Amino acid sequence: MKPTFQKSVLMAAALTLTASMAQAAELRVMCYQDGSECDVMADMAKRFEAQHPGTKIVLDMVPYKAIVEQLPVQLAAGQGPDIARVTDLGGLSKYYLDIGPYVKDRKYWESQYGSTLAWLRPSESDKGIYGVMSQLTVTGPFVNKTLFDQAKVPMPGPKATWDDWAEATRKVAKATQTKAPMVWDRSGHRFAGPAISYGAKLFDAKGNLQLDAGYKTAVKKFIDWNKDGTMLREVWVSSGGSSYADGGGEFVNGNAVMMLSGSWQITRLQRDVGDKFDWVAVPNPCGTTACTGIPGGAAWVALKTSKSPKEVGAFLDFMASEPVYREFTARTFNIPAHAGIAKKGVDYAGAQPGQRAALNVFSAGVANLAPQAYKFQGYKYNRALMLPTVARVTQGIVGELGLDDVMAKIDADMKDAVTQAQK
């Protein structure tokens, strides 16, 4: 018996639906957020899905610890999402997927994101496009302005040195009976900015990590400040090994006059400080050769574990487009990695005055970042220096090691870590 016309239409429709379902791609995005980055991305993903009905975006929101500890294990086992938001940009680069063949305009990517594309490439000779920075971050200090006002101590100017700030914050802490003048995040990444400012070159002529007199100067100053009470030493000595510890809690609670952290703290300070005191971001203090922080941030990276590389490329191309990226930056209160948007400026319409002022300070500071700061951030083995710095400097603070031994241990640990990573 021949099928009726109606049955034929229904069968054809069913086959078409089946075919479209078979062709549909589901992209999983592993995402953590400092503020609202994943929430805003999820909202924008709906627009992408409307424009690309054959693609479904699924955001798996996870704590930052999962990105640092679980994602590398998954990738090493050949598993993982299609896209992930990561901060270990170079360290995970061997798992990245080149989306260059799938973006609409490669020249656009090179012109607008050229300064950070290299951070995601597995080698200097590589020209692939592996993802896009979701935002640029910059390390730098925040100051409790209310304490300065109460102490009637003038705040150092934009070209002030770390010694100037140490002296000023000591006066403020004494006058206001604040627990400590300064606190730094327990992080080799934060430490690198002042080290470069004091002349650390970080790399030898062959491009390998090295320690030098500039780095030693920064180590000595920091250990001395922890011993004489200038630094809130609990943040470093209360943690073991190379583990990270945040100074933000102490600053929010009014226990330190000045905090070295970074631009990602702006939203947190706006939320958690409230009306307890007035806080401001200030330019990175100077050492002997520079006044620099370290650029960084998080990137959406494409991963080789994806079975839908074309769709991954299309989605990241969408997120990197100027109107979408501008809106994302404005809504999440972040510093743009897009050259054109950074030059034109961002209208942070929803930001509070304090947030807006701090964002402008950090954005202006990008122009003062030292070349070594960009190179260090993009170096795939930078943790080989950052992690032992934290562990060994802490030993110097508590008196387990002298300065020369601290430097010798960092150097040995660093070289061993690079050797192990290269195997």
Coordinates of C-alpha atoms in Angstrom, one line a residue:
M1 CA 0.0 0.0 0.0
K2 CA 1.4 3.4 -1.0
P3 CA 1.7 6.1 1.7
T4 CA -0.8 8.9 1.4
F5 CA 0.3 12.4 0.7
Q6 CA -0.3 13.4 4.3
K7 CA 1.8 10.5 5.6
S8 CA 4.6 11.4 3.2
V9 CA 4.6 15.0 4.5
L10 CA 4.7 13.8 8.1
M11 CA 7.5 11.3 7.3
A12 CA 9.5 14.0 5.5
A13 CA 9.0 16.4 8.5
A14 CA 10.1 13.7 10.9
L15 CA 13.2 13.0 8.9
T16 CA 14.0 16.7 8.7
L17 CA 13.6 17.1 12.4
T18 CA 15.8 14.0 13.1
A19 CA 18.5 15.3 10.8
S20 CA 18.5 18.7 12.4
M21 CA 18.7 17.1 15.8
A22 CA 21.6 15.0 14.7
Q23 CA 23.4 18.1 13.4
A24 CA 22.7 20.2 16.6
A25 CA 25.8 20.9 18.6
E26 CA 25.8 21.3 22.4
L27 CA 28.7 23.3 23.6
R28 CA 29.6 23.0 27.3
V29 CA 31.4 25.9 28.9
M30 CA 33.1 25.5 32.2
C31 CA 32.9 28.9 33.9
Y32 CA 33.9 30.5 37.2
Q33 CA 33.1 34.1 38.0
D34 CA 34.7 36.9 40.2
G35 CA 31.6 39.0 39.9
S36 CA 28.9 38.3 37.3
E37 CA 30.9 37.1 34.3
C38 CA 29.2 33.8 33.9
D39 CA 25.7 35.2 34.5
V40 CA 26.3 37.9 31.8
M41 CA 27.8 35.3 29.4
A42 CA 24.7 33.1 29.9
D43 CA 22.5 36.0 28.9
M44 CA 24.5 36.6 25.8
A45 CA 24.6 33.0 24.9
K46 CA 20.8 33.1 24.4
R47 CA 21.2 35.7 21.7
F48 CA 23.8 33.5 20.0
E49 CA 21.5 30.5 20.1
A50 CA 18.7 32.6 18.5
Q51 CA 21.1 33.4 15.7
H52 CA 22.4 29.8 15.5
P53 CA 19.5 27.6 16.1
G54 CA 21.6 24.5 15.6
T55 CA 23.8 25.2 18.6
K56 CA 23.0 25.0 22.3
I57 CA 25.3 26.6 24.9
V58 CA 25.4 25.0 28.3
L59 CA 27.2 26.9 31.1
D60 CA 28.6 24.8 33.9
M61 CA 29.3 27.3 36.7
V62 CA 32.1 26.0 39.0
P63 CA 34.2 27.5 41.9
Y64 CA 37.6 28.8 40.8
K65 CA 39.3 25.9 42.7
A66 CA 37.7 23.5 40.1
I67 CA 39.4 25.5 37.3
V68 CA 42.8 25.3 39.0
E69 CA 42.7 21.8 40.3
Q70 CA 40.1 19.7 38.4
L71 CA 40.2 21.0 34.8
P72 CA 43.9 20.2 34.3
V73 CA 43.3 16.6 35.4
Q74 CA 40.3 16.2 33.1
L75 CA 42.3 17.6 30.1
A76 CA 45.3 15.4 30.8
A77 CA 42.9 12.4 30.7
G78 CA 41.5 13.5 27.3
Q79 CA 38.2 14.8 28.8
G80 CA 36.8 18.2 29.4
P81 CA 34.4 20.8 28.1
D82 CA 34.3 22.6 24.8
I83 CA 35.3 25.9 26.3
A84 CA 36.6 26.9 29.7
R85 CA 37.3 30.2 31.5
V86 CA 40.9 29.9 32.7
T87 CA 43.7 32.0 34.2
D88 CA 46.7 29.6 33.8
L89 CA 46.9 30.9 30.2
G90 CA 50.2 29.4 29.1
G91 CA 50.3 26.4 31.4
L92 CA 47.3 24.8 29.7
S93 CA 48.1 25.8 26.2
K94 CA 48.9 22.3 24.9
Y95 CA 45.2 21.5 25.4
Y96 CA 43.9 24.5 23.4
L97 CA 42.1 24.2 20.0
D98 CA 43.0 26.6 17.2
I99 CA 39.8 28.4 16.1
G100 CA 41.6 30.5 13.5
P101 CA 40.0 28.6 10.6
Y102 CA 36.5 29.2 12.0
V103 CA 36.5 33.0 12.8
K104 CA 35.1 35.4 10.2
D105 CA 37.9 38.0 10.2
R106 CA 41.3 37.0 11.4
K107 CA 42.6 40.5 10.9
Y108 CA 40.1 41.8 13.4
W109 CA 41.3 39.4 16.0
E110 CA 45.0 40.3 15.4
S111 CA 44.3 44.1 15.5
Q112 CA 42.1 44.2 18.5
Y113 CA 43.4 41.3 20.7
G114 CA 47.0 41.1 19.3
S115 CA 48.7 42.0 22.6
T116 CA 47.1 39.1 24.4
L117 CA 46.7 36.4 21.8
A118 CA 50.3 35.3 22.3
W119 CA 49.5 34.5 26.0
L120 CA 47.4 31.5 24.8
R121 CA 49.9 30.2 22.2
P122 CA 52.0 27.1 23.0
S123 CA 55.1 28.6 21.4
E124 CA 56.5 32.0 20.2
S125 CA 56.4 30.8 16.6
D126 CA 52.7 29.7 16.8
K127 CA 50.2 32.0 15.1
G128 CA 47.0 30.3 16.1
I129 CA 43.9 31.8 17.7
Y130 CA 43.0 29.8 20.8
G131 CA 40.5 32.0 22.6
V132 CA 39.9 35.5 23.8
M133 CA 40.5 37.3 27.1
S134 CA 37.2 37.7 28.9
Q135 CA 38.8 40.7 30.6
L136 CA 42.2 42.2 31.3
T137 CA 43.2 42.5 35.0
V138 CA 46.1 44.5 36.4
T139 CA 47.7 44.0 39.8
G140 CA 47.8 47.1 41.9
P141 CA 47.0 48.7 45.3
F142 CA 44.0 49.9 47.1
V143 CA 44.0 52.4 50.0
N144 CA 41.7 53.1 52.9
K145 CA 41.3 56.8 52.3
T146 CA 39.2 57.3 55.4
L147 CA 42.2 56.3 57.6
F148 CA 44.5 58.8 55.7
D149 CA 41.9 61.5 56.3
Q150 CA 41.6 60.7 60.0
A151 CA 45.3 60.6 60.5
K152 CA 45.7 63.9 58.5
V153 CA 48.5 62.3 56.5
P154 CA 48.8 63.4 52.8
M155 CA 48.5 60.5 50.4
P156 CA 51.6 60.0 48.2
G157 CA 51.3 61.1 44.6
P158 CA 51.2 59.1 41.4
K159 CA 55.0 58.7 41.1
A160 CA 55.5 57.7 44.7
T161 CA 57.8 54.8 45.5
W162 CA 57.1 51.7 47.6
D163 CA 59.2 53.3 50.3
D164 CA 57.1 56.4 50.2
W165 CA 54.0 54.4 50.7
A166 CA 55.5 52.3 53.4
E167 CA 56.4 55.4 55.4
A168 CA 53.0 57.0 54.8
T169 CA 51.0 54.0 55.8
R170 CA 53.1 53.4 58.9
K171 CA 52.2 57.0 60.0
V172 CA 48.6 56.4 59.3
A173 CA 48.5 53.0 61.1
K174 CA 50.2 54.5 64.1
A175 CA 47.9 57.5 64.3
T176 CA 44.7 55.5 63.8
Q177 CA 45.8 52.4 65.8
T178 CA 45.2 50.2 62.7
K179 CA 46.6 46.7 62.9
A180 CA 49.1 47.0 60.0
P181 CA 50.2 49.6 57.4
M182 CA 50.2 47.2 54.4
V183 CA 49.0 43.7 53.3
W184 CA 49.8 41.9 50.1
D185 CA 48.0 38.9 48.6
R186 CA 50.1 35.7 49.3
S187 CA 50.9 35.3 45.6
G188 CA 54.0 35.1 43.5
H189 CA 52.0 36.9 40.8
R190 CA 51.4 39.9 43.0
F191 CA 55.0 39.9 44.1
A192 CA 56.3 40.0 40.5
G193 CA 55.1 43.6 39.9
P194 CA 57.2 45.2 42.7
A195 CA 60.1 42.8 41.8
I196 CA 60.2 44.1 38.2
S197 CA 59.8 47.7 39.5
Y198 CA 63.0 47.1 41.5
G199 CA 64.9 46.0 38.4
A200 CA 64.2 42.2 38.2
K201 CA 64.5 41.2 34.5
L202 CA 63.1 37.7 35.2
F203 CA 64.5 36.3 31.9
D204 CA 68.1 35.8 30.7
A205 CA 69.3 36.4 27.1
K206 CA 67.9 33.0 26.0
G207 CA 64.4 33.7 27.4
N208 CA 64.8 31.4 30.4
L209 CA 63.7 32.4 33.9
Q210 CA 66.4 33.8 36.1
L211 CA 66.9 35.5 39.4
D212 CA 68.9 38.6 39.7
A213 CA 69.8 41.5 42.0
G214 CA 66.5 43.3 41.4
Y215 CA 64.5 40.3 42.5
K216 CA 66.7 39.9 45.6
T217 CA 66.1 43.6 46.5
A218 CA 62.3 43.0 46.4
V219 CA 62.6 39.8 48.4
K220 CA 64.7 41.6 51.1
K221 CA 62.3 44.6 51.3
F222 CA 59.3 42.3 51.7
I223 CA 60.9 40.1 54.4
D224 CA 62.1 43.2 56.3
W225 CA 58.6 44.8 56.1
N226 CA 57.1 41.6 57.5
K227 CA 59.6 41.5 60.3
D228 CA 59.2 45.2 61.3
G229 CA 55.4 45.3 61.3
T230 CA 55.0 47.3 58.1
M231 CA 53.3 44.2 56.5
L232 CA 50.4 42.2 57.9
R233 CA 52.4 39.0 58.2
E234 CA 49.5 36.7 59.1
V235 CA 48.4 36.6 55.5
W236 CA 51.6 34.9 54.4
V237 CA 52.7 33.0 57.5
S238 CA 49.3 31.5 58.3
S239 CA 49.3 29.4 55.1
G240 CA 51.6 26.5 54.1
G241 CA 53.7 25.8 51.1
S242 CA 52.9 27.8 48.0
S243 CA 49.1 28.1 48.6
Y244 CA 47.4 31.3 47.7
A245 CA 45.9 33.6 50.5
D246 CA 43.9 36.7 49.8
G247 CA 44.5 40.0 51.7
G248 CA 41.1 41.3 50.8
G249 CA 39.4 40.2 53.9
E250 CA 41.8 42.0 56.2
F251 CA 41.5 45.2 54.1
V252 CA 37.7 45.0 54.1
N253 CA 37.7 44.6 57.9
G254 CA 39.9 47.7 58.2
N255 CA 43.0 45.9 59.4
A256 CA 45.3 47.3 56.8
V257 CA 45.8 50.8 55.4
M258 CA 46.9 49.6 52.0
M259 CA 46.4 46.3 50.1
L260 CA 48.3 45.0 47.0
S261 CA 45.9 42.9 45.0
G262 CA 44.3 43.7 41.7
S263 CA 41.5 45.1 39.6
W264 CA 39.3 42.1 40.1
Q265 CA 38.7 43.2 43.7
I266 CA 36.8 46.3 42.7
T267 CA 33.3 44.7 42.6
R268 CA 34.0 42.9 45.9
L269 CA 35.1 46.1 47.7
Q270 CA 32.1 48.0 46.4
R271 CA 29.9 45.2 47.8
D272 CA 31.6 44.3 51.0
V273 CA 33.0 47.6 52.3
G274 CA 29.7 49.4 51.8
D275 CA 29.7 52.6 53.9
K276 CA 32.3 51.4 56.4
F277 CA 35.0 53.6 54.9
D278 CA 36.1 55.3 51.7
W279 CA 38.5 53.3 49.5
V280 CA 40.4 54.2 46.4
A281 CA 42.7 52.5 43.9
V282 CA 46.1 54.2 43.4
P283 CA 48.7 53.8 40.7
N284 CA 51.4 51.1 41.2
P285 CA 54.2 52.5 43.3
C286 CA 57.7 52.8 41.8
G287 CA 60.8 50.9 42.5
T288 CA 64.2 51.9 41.1
T289 CA 63.4 51.2 37.4
A290 CA 59.6 50.9 36.9
C291 CA 56.2 51.6 38.4
T292 CA 54.5 48.4 37.2
G293 CA 51.9 45.8 38.1
I294 CA 51.3 42.6 36.2
P295 CA 48.7 42.3 33.5
G296 CA 46.6 39.1 33.5
G297 CA 43.0 38.1 33.5
A298 CA 40.9 35.2 32.5
A299 CA 40.3 33.8 29.0
W300 CA 37.7 31.8 27.3
V301 CA 39.7 29.1 25.6
A302 CA 38.7 26.5 23.0
L303 CA 39.7 23.0 24.0
K304 CA 40.8 20.0 21.8
T305 CA 38.3 17.9 23.7
S306 CA 35.5 19.5 21.7
K307 CA 33.8 17.6 19.0
S308 CA 32.3 20.8 17.5
P309 CA 35.3 23.0 16.6
K310 CA 33.4 25.0 14.0
E311 CA 30.6 25.9 16.5
V312 CA 33.2 26.7 19.2
G313 CA 34.9 29.1 16.8
A314 CA 31.5 30.7 15.9
F315 CA 30.6 31.2 19.6
L316 CA 33.9 32.7 20.6
D317 CA 33.8 34.9 17.5
F318 CA 30.4 36.2 18.6
M319 CA 31.7 36.9 22.2
A320 CA 34.8 38.7 20.8
S321 CA 32.8 40.9 18.4
E322 CA 33.0 44.6 19.3
P323 CA 29.4 45.3 20.3
V324 CA 29.1 42.1 22.4
Y325 CA 32.5 42.5 24.0
R326 CA 31.8 46.1 24.9
E327 CA 28.5 45.3 26.5
F328 CA 30.1 42.4 28.4
T329 CA 32.8 44.6 29.7
A330 CA 30.4 47.4 30.8
R331 CA 28.0 45.0 32.5
T332 CA 30.8 43.0 34.4
F333 CA 32.8 46.1 35.3
N334 CA 36.0 44.8 33.8
I335 CA 39.0 46.3 31.9
P336 CA 38.7 45.4 28.2
A337 CA 41.4 43.4 26.4
H338 CA 40.0 44.8 23.1
A339 CA 42.4 47.6 21.8
G340 CA 39.7 49.7 20.2
I341 CA 37.3 49.6 23.1
A342 CA 40.1 50.4 25.6
K343 CA 41.1 53.4 23.5
K344 CA 37.5 54.7 23.2
G345 CA 36.7 54.0 26.9
V346 CA 33.9 52.1 28.4
D347 CA 30.7 53.6 29.8
Y348 CA 30.3 51.8 33.1
A349 CA 26.8 53.1 33.5
G350 CA 25.8 50.8 36.3
A351 CA 28.9 51.3 38.4
Q352 CA 29.0 53.2 41.6
P353 CA 31.3 56.3 41.6
G354 CA 34.0 54.4 43.6
Q355 CA 33.9 51.5 41.2
R356 CA 34.1 53.8 38.2
A357 CA 37.0 55.8 39.6
A358 CA 39.0 52.6 40.4
L359 CA 38.4 51.1 37.0
N360 CA 39.7 54.3 35.4
V361 CA 42.9 54.2 37.6
F362 CA 43.6 50.6 36.6
S363 CA 42.8 51.3 32.9
A364 CA 45.2 54.2 32.9
G365 CA 47.9 52.0 34.5
V366 CA 47.9 49.7 31.6
A367 CA 50.1 52.2 29.7
N368 CA 52.8 52.0 32.5
L369 CA 53.1 48.2 32.5
A370 CA 56.7 47.1 31.9
P371 CA 57.5 44.9 28.9
Q372 CA 58.8 42.2 31.3
A373 CA 55.3 42.2 32.9
Y374 CA 53.6 41.2 29.7
K375 CA 56.3 38.7 28.9
F376 CA 56.1 37.1 32.4
Q377 CA 52.4 36.8 32.2
G378 CA 52.5 35.1 28.9
Y379 CA 55.4 32.7 29.8
K380 CA 54.0 29.2 30.1
Y381 CA 56.2 28.2 33.0
N382 CA 55.7 31.4 35.1
R383 CA 54.4 29.4 38.0
A384 CA 57.8 27.8 38.3
L385 CA 58.9 31.1 39.8
M386 CA 55.7 32.3 41.4
L387 CA 55.1 29.2 43.6
P388 CA 58.5 28.8 45.1
T389 CA 58.7 32.5 45.7
V390 CA 55.7 32.3 48.0
A391 CA 57.0 29.2 49.9
R392 CA 60.6 30.3 50.3
V393 CA 59.9 34.0 51.1
T394 CA 57.5 32.8 53.9
Q395 CA 60.4 30.7 55.3
G396 CA 62.4 33.9 55.2
I397 CA 59.7 35.8 57.1
V398 CA 59.5 33.3 59.9
G399 CA 63.3 33.0 60.2
E400 CA 63.8 29.5 58.8
L401 CA 66.0 30.7 56.0
G402 CA 68.3 33.7 55.6
L403 CA 68.1 35.9 52.5
D404 CA 70.8 34.2 50.5
D405 CA 69.2 30.8 51.3
V406 CA 65.8 32.0 50.3
M407 CA 67.2 33.1 46.9
A408 CA 69.1 29.8 46.5
K409 CA 66.0 27.7 47.3
I410 CA 63.8 29.7 44.9
D411 CA 66.4 29.3 42.1
A412 CA 66.7 25.6 42.7
D413 CA 63.0 25.0 42.9
M414 CA 62.4 27.2 39.8
K415 CA 64.8 25.3 37.7
D416 CA 63.5 21.9 38.8
A417 CA 59.9 23.0 38.1
V418 CA 60.8 24.1 34.6
T419 CA 62.6 20.8 34.0
Q420 CA 59.7 18.7 35.2
A421 CA 57.2 20.8 33.1
Q422 CA 59.2 20.3 29.9
K423 CA 59.2 16.5 30.2

